[in-house]
mmCIF file of C-alpha atoms in Angstrom:
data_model
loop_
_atom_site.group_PDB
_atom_site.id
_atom_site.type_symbol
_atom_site.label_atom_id
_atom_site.label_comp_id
_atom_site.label_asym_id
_atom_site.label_seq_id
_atom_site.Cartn_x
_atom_site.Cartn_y
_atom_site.Cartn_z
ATOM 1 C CA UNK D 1 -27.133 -32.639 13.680
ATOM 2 C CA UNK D 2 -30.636 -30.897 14.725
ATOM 3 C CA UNK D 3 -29.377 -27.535 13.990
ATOM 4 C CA UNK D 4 -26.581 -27.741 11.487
ATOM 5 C CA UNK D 5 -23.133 -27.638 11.308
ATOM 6 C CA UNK D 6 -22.485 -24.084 11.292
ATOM 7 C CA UNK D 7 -24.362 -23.062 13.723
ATOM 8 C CA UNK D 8 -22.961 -25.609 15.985
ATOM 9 C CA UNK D 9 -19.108 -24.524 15.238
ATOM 10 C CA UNK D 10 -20.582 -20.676 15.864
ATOM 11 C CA UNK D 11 -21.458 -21.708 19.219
ATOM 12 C CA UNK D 12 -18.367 -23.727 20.234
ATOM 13 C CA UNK D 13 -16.521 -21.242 19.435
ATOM 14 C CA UNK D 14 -18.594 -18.230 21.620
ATOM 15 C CA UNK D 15 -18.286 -21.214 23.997
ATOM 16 C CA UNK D 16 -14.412 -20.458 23.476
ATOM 17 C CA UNK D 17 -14.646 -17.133 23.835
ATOM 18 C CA UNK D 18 -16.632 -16.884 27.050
ATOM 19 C CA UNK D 19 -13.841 -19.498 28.127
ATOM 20 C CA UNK D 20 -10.729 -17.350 27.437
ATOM 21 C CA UNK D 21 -12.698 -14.336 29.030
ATOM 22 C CA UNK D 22 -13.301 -16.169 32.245
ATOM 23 C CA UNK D 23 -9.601 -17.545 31.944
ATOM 24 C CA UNK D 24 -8.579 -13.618 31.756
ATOM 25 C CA UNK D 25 -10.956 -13.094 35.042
ATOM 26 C CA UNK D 26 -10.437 -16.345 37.026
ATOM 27 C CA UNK D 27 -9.244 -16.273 40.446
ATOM 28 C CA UNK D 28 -9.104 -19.503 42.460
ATOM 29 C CA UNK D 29 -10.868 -22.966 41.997
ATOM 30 C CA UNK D 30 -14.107 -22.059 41.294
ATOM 31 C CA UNK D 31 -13.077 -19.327 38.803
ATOM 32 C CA UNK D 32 -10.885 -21.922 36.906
ATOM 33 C CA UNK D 33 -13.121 -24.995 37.458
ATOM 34 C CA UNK D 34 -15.737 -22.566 35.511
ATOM 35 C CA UNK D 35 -13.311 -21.974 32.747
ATOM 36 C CA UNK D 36 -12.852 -25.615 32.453
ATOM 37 C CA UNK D 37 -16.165 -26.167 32.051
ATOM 38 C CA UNK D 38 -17.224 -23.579 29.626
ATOM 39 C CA UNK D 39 -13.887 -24.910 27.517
ATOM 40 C CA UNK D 40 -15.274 -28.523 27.756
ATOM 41 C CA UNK D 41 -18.804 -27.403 26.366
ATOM 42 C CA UNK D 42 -16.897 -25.514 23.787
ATOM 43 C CA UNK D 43 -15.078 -29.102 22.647
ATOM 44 C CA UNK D 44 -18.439 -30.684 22.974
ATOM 45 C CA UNK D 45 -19.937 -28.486 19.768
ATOM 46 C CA UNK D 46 -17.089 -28.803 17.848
ATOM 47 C CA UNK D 47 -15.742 -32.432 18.263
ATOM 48 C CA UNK D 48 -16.909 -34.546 15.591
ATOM 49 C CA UNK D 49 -19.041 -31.635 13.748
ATOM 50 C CA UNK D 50 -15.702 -29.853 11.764
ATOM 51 C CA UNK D 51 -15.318 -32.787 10.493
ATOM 52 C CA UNK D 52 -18.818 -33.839 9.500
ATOM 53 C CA UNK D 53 -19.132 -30.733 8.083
ATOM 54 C CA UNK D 54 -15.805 -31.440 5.741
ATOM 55 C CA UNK D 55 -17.689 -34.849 4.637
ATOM 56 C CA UNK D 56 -20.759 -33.514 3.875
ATOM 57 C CA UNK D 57 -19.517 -30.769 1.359
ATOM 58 C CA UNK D 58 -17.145 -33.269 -0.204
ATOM 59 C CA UNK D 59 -20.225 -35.439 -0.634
ATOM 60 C CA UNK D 60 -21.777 -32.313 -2.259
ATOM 61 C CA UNK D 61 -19.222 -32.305 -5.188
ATOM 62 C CA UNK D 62 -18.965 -35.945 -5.192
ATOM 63 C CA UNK D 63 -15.504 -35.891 -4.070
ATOM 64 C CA UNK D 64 -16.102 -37.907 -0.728
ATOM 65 C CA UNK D 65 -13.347 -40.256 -1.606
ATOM 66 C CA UNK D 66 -10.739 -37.612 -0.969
ATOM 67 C CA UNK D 67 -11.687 -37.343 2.377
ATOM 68 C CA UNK D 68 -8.356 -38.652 3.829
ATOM 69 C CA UNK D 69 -6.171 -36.153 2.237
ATOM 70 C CA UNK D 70 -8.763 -32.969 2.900
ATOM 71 C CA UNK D 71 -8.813 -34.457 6.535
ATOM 72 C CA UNK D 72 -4.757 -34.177 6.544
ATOM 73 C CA UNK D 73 -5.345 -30.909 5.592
ATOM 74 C CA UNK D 74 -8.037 -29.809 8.356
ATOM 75 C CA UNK D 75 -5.625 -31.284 11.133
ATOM 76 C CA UNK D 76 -2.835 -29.308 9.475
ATOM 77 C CA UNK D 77 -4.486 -26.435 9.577
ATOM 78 C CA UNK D 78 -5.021 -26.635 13.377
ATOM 79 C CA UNK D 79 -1.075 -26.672 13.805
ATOM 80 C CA UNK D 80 -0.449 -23.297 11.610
ATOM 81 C CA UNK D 81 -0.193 -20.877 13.821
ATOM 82 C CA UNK D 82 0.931 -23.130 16.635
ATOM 83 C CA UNK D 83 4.493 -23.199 14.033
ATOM 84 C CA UNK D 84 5.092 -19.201 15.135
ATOM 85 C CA UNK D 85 2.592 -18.504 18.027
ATOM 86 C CA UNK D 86 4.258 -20.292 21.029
ATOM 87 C CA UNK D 87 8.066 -19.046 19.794
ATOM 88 C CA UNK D 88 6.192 -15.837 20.481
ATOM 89 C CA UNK D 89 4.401 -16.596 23.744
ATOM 90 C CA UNK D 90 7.492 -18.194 25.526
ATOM 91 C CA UNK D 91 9.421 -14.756 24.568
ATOM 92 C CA UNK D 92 6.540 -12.849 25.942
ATOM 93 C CA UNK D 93 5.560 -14.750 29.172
ATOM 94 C CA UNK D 94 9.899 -15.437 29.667
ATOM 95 C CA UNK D 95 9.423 -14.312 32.843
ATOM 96 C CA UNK D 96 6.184 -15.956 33.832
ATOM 97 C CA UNK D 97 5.137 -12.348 35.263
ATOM 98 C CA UNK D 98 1.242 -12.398 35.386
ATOM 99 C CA UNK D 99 0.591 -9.110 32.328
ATOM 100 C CA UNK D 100 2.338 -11.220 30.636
ATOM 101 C CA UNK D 101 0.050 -14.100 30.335
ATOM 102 C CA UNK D 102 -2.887 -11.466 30.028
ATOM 103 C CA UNK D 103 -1.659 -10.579 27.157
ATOM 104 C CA UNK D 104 -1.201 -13.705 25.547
ATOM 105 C CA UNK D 105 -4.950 -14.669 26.895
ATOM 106 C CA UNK D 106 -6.057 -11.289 24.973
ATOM 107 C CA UNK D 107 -4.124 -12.822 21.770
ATOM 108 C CA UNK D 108 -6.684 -15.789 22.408
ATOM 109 C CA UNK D 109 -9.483 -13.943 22.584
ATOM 110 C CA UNK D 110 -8.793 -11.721 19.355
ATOM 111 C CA UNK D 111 -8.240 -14.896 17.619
ATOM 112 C CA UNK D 112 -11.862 -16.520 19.120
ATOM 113 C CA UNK D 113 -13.470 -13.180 17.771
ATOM 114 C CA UNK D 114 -12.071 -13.902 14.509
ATOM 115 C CA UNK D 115 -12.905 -17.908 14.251
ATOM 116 C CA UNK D 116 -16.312 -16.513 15.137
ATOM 117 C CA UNK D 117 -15.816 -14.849 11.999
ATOM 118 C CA UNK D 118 -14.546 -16.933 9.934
ATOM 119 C CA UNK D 119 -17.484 -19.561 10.619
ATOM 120 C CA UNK D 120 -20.200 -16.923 9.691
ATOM 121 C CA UNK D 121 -18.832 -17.402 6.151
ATOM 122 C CA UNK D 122 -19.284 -20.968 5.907
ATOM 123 C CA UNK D 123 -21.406 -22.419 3.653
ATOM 124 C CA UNK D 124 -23.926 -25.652 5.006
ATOM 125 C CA UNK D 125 -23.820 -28.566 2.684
ATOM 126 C CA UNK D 126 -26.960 -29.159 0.699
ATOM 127 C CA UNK D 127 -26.948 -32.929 1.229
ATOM 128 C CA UNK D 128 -26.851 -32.776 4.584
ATOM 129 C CA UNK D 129 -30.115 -34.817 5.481
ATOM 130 C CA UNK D 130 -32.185 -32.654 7.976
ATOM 131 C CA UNK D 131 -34.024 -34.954 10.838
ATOM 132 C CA UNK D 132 -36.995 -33.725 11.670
ATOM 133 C CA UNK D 133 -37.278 -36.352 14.803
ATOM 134 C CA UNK D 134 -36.239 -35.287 18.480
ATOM 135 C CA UNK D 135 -32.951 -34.887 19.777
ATOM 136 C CA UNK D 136 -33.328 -38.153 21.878
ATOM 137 C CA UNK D 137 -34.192 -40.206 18.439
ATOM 138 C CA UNK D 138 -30.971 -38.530 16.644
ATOM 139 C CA UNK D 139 -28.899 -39.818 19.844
ATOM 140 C CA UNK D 140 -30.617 -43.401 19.899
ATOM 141 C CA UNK D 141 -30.028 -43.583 15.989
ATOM 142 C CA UNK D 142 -26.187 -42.319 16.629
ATOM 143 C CA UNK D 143 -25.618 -45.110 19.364
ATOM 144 C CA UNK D 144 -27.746 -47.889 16.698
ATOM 145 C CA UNK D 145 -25.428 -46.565 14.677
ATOM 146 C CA UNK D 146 -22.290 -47.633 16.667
ATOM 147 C CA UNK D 147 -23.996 -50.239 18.032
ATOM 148 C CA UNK D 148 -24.325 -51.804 14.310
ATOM 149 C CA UNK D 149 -21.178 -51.195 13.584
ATOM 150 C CA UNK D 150 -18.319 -52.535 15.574
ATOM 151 C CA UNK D 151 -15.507 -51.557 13.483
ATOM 152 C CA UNK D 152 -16.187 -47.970 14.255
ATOM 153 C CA UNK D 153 -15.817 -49.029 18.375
ATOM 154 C CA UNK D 154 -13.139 -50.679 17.020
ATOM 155 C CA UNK D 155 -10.925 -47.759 14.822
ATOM 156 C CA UNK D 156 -11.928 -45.583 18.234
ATOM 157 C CA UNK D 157 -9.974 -47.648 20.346
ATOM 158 C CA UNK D 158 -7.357 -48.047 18.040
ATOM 159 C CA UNK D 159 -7.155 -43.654 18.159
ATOM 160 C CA UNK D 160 -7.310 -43.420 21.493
ATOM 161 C CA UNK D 161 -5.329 -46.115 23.693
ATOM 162 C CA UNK D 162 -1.875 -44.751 21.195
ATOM 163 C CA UNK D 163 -3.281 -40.840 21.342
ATOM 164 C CA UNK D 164 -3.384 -41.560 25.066
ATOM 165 C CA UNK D 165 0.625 -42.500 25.174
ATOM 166 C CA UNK D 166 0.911 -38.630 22.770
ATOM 167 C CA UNK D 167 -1.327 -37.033 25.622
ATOM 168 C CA UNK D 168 0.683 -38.065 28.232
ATOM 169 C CA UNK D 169 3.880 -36.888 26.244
ATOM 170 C CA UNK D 170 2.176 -33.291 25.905
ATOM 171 C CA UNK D 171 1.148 -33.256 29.508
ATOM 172 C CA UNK D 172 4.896 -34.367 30.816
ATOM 173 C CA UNK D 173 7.223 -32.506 27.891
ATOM 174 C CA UNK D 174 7.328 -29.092 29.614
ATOM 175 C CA UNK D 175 8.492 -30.612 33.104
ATOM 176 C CA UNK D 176 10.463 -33.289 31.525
ATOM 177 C CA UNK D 177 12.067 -30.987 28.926
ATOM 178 C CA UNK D 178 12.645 -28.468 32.641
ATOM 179 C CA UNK D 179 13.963 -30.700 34.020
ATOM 180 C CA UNK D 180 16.784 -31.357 31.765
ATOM 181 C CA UNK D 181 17.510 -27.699 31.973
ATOM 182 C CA UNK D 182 15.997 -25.986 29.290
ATOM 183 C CA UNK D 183 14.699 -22.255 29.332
ATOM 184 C CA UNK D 184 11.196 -21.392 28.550
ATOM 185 C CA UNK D 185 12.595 -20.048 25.131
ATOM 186 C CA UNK D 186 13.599 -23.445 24.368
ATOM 187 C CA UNK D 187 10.532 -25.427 25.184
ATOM 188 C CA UNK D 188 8.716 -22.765 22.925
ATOM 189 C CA UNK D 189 10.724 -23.840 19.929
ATOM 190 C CA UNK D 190 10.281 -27.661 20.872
ATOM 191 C CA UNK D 191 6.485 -26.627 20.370
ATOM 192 C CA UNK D 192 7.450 -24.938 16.877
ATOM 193 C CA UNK D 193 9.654 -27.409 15.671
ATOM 194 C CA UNK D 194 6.812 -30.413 16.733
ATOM 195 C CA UNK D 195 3.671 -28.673 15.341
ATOM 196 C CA UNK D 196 5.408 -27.366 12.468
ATOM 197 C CA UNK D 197 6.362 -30.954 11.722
ATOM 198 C CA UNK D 198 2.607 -32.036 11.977
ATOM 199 C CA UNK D 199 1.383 -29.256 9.859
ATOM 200 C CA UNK D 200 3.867 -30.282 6.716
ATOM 201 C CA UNK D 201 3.293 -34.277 7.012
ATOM 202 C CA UNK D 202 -0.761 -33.960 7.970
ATOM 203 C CA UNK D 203 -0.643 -31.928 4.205
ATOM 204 C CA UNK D 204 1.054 -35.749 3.098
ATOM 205 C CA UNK D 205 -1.259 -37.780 4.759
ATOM 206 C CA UNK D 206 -3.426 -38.894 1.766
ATOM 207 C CA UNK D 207 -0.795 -39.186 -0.708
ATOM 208 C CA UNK D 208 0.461 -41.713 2.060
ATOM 209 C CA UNK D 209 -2.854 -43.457 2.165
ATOM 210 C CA UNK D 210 -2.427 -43.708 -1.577
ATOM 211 C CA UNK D 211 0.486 -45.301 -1.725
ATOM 212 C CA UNK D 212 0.641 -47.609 1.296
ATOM 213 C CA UNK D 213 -2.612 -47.793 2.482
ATOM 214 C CA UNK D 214 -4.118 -47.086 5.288
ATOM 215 C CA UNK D 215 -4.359 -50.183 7.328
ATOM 216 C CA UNK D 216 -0.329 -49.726 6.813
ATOM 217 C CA UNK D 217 -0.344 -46.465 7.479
ATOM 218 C CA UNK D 218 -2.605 -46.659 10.903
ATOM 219 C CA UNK D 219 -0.367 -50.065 11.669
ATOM 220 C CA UNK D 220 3.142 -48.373 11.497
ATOM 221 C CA UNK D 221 2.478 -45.156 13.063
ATOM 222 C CA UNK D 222 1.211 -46.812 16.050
ATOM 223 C CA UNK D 223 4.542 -49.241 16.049
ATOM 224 C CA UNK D 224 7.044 -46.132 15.105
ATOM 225 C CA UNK D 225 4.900 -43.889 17.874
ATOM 226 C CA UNK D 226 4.976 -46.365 20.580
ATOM 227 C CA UNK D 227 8.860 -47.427 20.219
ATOM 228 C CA UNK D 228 9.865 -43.216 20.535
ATOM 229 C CA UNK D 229 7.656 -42.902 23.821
ATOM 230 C CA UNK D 230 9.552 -46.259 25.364
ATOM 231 C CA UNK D 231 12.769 -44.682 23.708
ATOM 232 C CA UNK D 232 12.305 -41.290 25.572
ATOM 233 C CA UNK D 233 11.961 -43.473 28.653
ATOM 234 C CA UNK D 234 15.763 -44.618 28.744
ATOM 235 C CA UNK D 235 17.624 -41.215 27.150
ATOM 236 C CA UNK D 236 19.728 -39.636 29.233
ATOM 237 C CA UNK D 237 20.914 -36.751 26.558
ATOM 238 C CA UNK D 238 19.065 -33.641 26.912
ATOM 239 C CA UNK D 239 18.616 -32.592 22.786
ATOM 240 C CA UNK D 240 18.292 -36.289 21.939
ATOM 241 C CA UNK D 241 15.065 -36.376 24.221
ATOM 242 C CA UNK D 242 14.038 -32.640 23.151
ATOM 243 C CA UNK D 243 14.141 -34.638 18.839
ATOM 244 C CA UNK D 244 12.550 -38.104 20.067
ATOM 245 C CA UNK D 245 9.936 -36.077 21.274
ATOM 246 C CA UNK D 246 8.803 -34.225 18.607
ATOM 247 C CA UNK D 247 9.170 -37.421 16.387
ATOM 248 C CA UNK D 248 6.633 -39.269 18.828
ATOM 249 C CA UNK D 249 4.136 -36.325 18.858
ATOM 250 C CA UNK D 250 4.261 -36.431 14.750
ATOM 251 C CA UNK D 251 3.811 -40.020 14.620
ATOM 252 C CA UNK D 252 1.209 -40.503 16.595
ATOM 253 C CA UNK D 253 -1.025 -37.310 15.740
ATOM 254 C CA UNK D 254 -0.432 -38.602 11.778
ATOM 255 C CA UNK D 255 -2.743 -41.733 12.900
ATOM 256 C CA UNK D 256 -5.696 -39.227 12.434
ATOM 257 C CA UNK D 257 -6.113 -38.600 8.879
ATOM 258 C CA UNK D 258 -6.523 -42.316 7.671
ATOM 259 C CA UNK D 259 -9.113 -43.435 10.061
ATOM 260 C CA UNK D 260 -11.809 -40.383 8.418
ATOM 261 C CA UNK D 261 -13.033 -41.536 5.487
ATOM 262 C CA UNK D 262 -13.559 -45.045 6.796
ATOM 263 C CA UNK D 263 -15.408 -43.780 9.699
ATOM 264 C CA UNK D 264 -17.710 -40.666 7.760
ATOM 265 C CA UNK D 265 -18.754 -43.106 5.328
ATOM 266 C CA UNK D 266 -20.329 -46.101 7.755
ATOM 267 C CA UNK D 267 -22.374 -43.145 9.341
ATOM 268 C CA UNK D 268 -25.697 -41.526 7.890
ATOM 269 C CA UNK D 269 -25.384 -37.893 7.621
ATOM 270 C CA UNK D 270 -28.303 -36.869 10.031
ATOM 271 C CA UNK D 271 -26.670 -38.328 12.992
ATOM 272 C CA UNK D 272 -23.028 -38.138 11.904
ATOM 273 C CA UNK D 273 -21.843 -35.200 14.185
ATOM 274 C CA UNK D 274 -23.357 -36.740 16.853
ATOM 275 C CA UNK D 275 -21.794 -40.261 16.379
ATOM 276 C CA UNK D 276 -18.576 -39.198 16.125
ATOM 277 C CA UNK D 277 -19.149 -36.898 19.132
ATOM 278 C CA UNK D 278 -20.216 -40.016 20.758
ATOM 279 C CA UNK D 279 -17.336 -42.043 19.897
ATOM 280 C CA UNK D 280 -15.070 -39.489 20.748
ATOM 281 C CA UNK D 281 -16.418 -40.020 24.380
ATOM 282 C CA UNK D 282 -14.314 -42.715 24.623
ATOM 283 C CA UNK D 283 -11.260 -40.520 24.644
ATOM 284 C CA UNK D 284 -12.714 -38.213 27.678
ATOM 285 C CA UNK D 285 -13.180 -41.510 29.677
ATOM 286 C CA UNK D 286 -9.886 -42.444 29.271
ATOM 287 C CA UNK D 287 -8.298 -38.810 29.946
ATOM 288 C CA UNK D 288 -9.764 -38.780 33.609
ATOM 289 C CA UNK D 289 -7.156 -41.302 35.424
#
């Protein structure tokens, strides 16, 4: 919020980059555990900022209410290259031989280089409001912020405790999907198949706010979500599990889109980024069990 949004996404993503090359010349704990932590400071600049950034230039052409279906489109545009990329990957790394994940981690980094970019191009929105107070007083006006409003603490938790039931899905699908006996191959195209499925519906997701709303929306996803995870839970048929869980990862991630404009528009654009940020917190405390 101090130094805009641009150069904020520039530096998570050199953040990235630094990451990857450590990943590439990481050997051991330490050499990992410093990977881990450049990655995490790479998710600090850009949670909450990509999207403040989106707000504030649909602000700028007074088209703020759209917010929800140019959010869809943001979160589908995470998942396009995940539609080809991992097919790719699994064929390349099929036998788990160590060039082989070099080169994929050089794939990475080419693609880092290029997000850095991309993100030189960007524009900053004009009505951006520019603080010209400390960092501490844009931090103490992002937690009077939350603090003021308990429906954004509120929506948070709502995100988080059913994304927490999709993170544990895409932390246990590669062993669970193993251990019913698929090849790598096959676990790439279960990642194909389930991001290709978030990147079409995401695209939906304000024409769905439109026409159900999104308390429905939020309400049902959660409900549909939850049931596939318990459902997974007493399958015994290998391709049965391999379809419930791609319809659980799509569920749950389509809870994303509605909750933006409600949230970006309770929050005053000098101390939005960090707000968000903030509230995203919430999510990091609950990944550590």
């Amino acid at each position: 919020d101090r130094i805009g949004r641009r150069p904020t996404l520039m530096l998570g993503a050199a953040f990235m980059l630094v990451g990857l090359v450590q990943m590439m010349l990481a050997h051991g704990f330490f050499g990992f555990a410093l990977m881990i932590a450049l990655m995490s400071i790479s998710n600090a600049c850009l949670s909450g900022t990509e999207e403040s950034m989106l707000y504030d230039s649909l602000c700028d052409q007074n088209l703020e209410h759209d917010m929800v279906g140019q959010s869809g489109k943001l979160t589908s545009a995470r998942f396009a290259a995940k539609m080809f990329l991992p097919l790719l990957g699994s064929f390349v790394a099929r036998d788990l031989l160590e060039w082989q994940f070099r080169m994929l981690i050089g794939l990475d980094i080419a693609f880092a280089l290029l997000a850095i970019l991309v993100l030189s191009k960007l524009k900053e929105p004009s009505c951006r409001t520019v603080s010209v107070g400390i960092r501490m007083d844009i931090f103490r006006q992002s937690l009077r912020t939350i603090r003021n409003q308990p429906w954004l603490l509120k929506a948070m938790f709502s995100k988080t405790l059913v994304f927490s039931a999709g993170l544990l899905l895409y932390r246990v699908y590669q062993p669970l999907l193993t251990g019913y006996g698929f090849p790598v191959v096959a676990i790439g195209l279960y990642y194909v198949v389930s991001r290709g499925a978030m990147f079409f519906s995401h695209r939906q997701a304000g024409a769905a706010v439109r026409v159900f709303g999104p308390s429905r929306v939020i309400m049902w996803t959660a409900i549909v979500g939850a049931s596939l995870v318990g459902l997974v839970l007493c399958l015994d048929l290998p391709w049965a599990v391999f379809v419930v869980l791609c319809l659980a990862e799509v569920a749950i991630g389509f809870r994303e889109p509605p909750f933006s404009l409600a949230i970006h528009d309770r929050i005053a654009s000098c101390c939005r980024a960090t707000a968000v940020s903030n509230l995203n917190c919430l999510k990091c405390v609950v990944d550590i069990p």
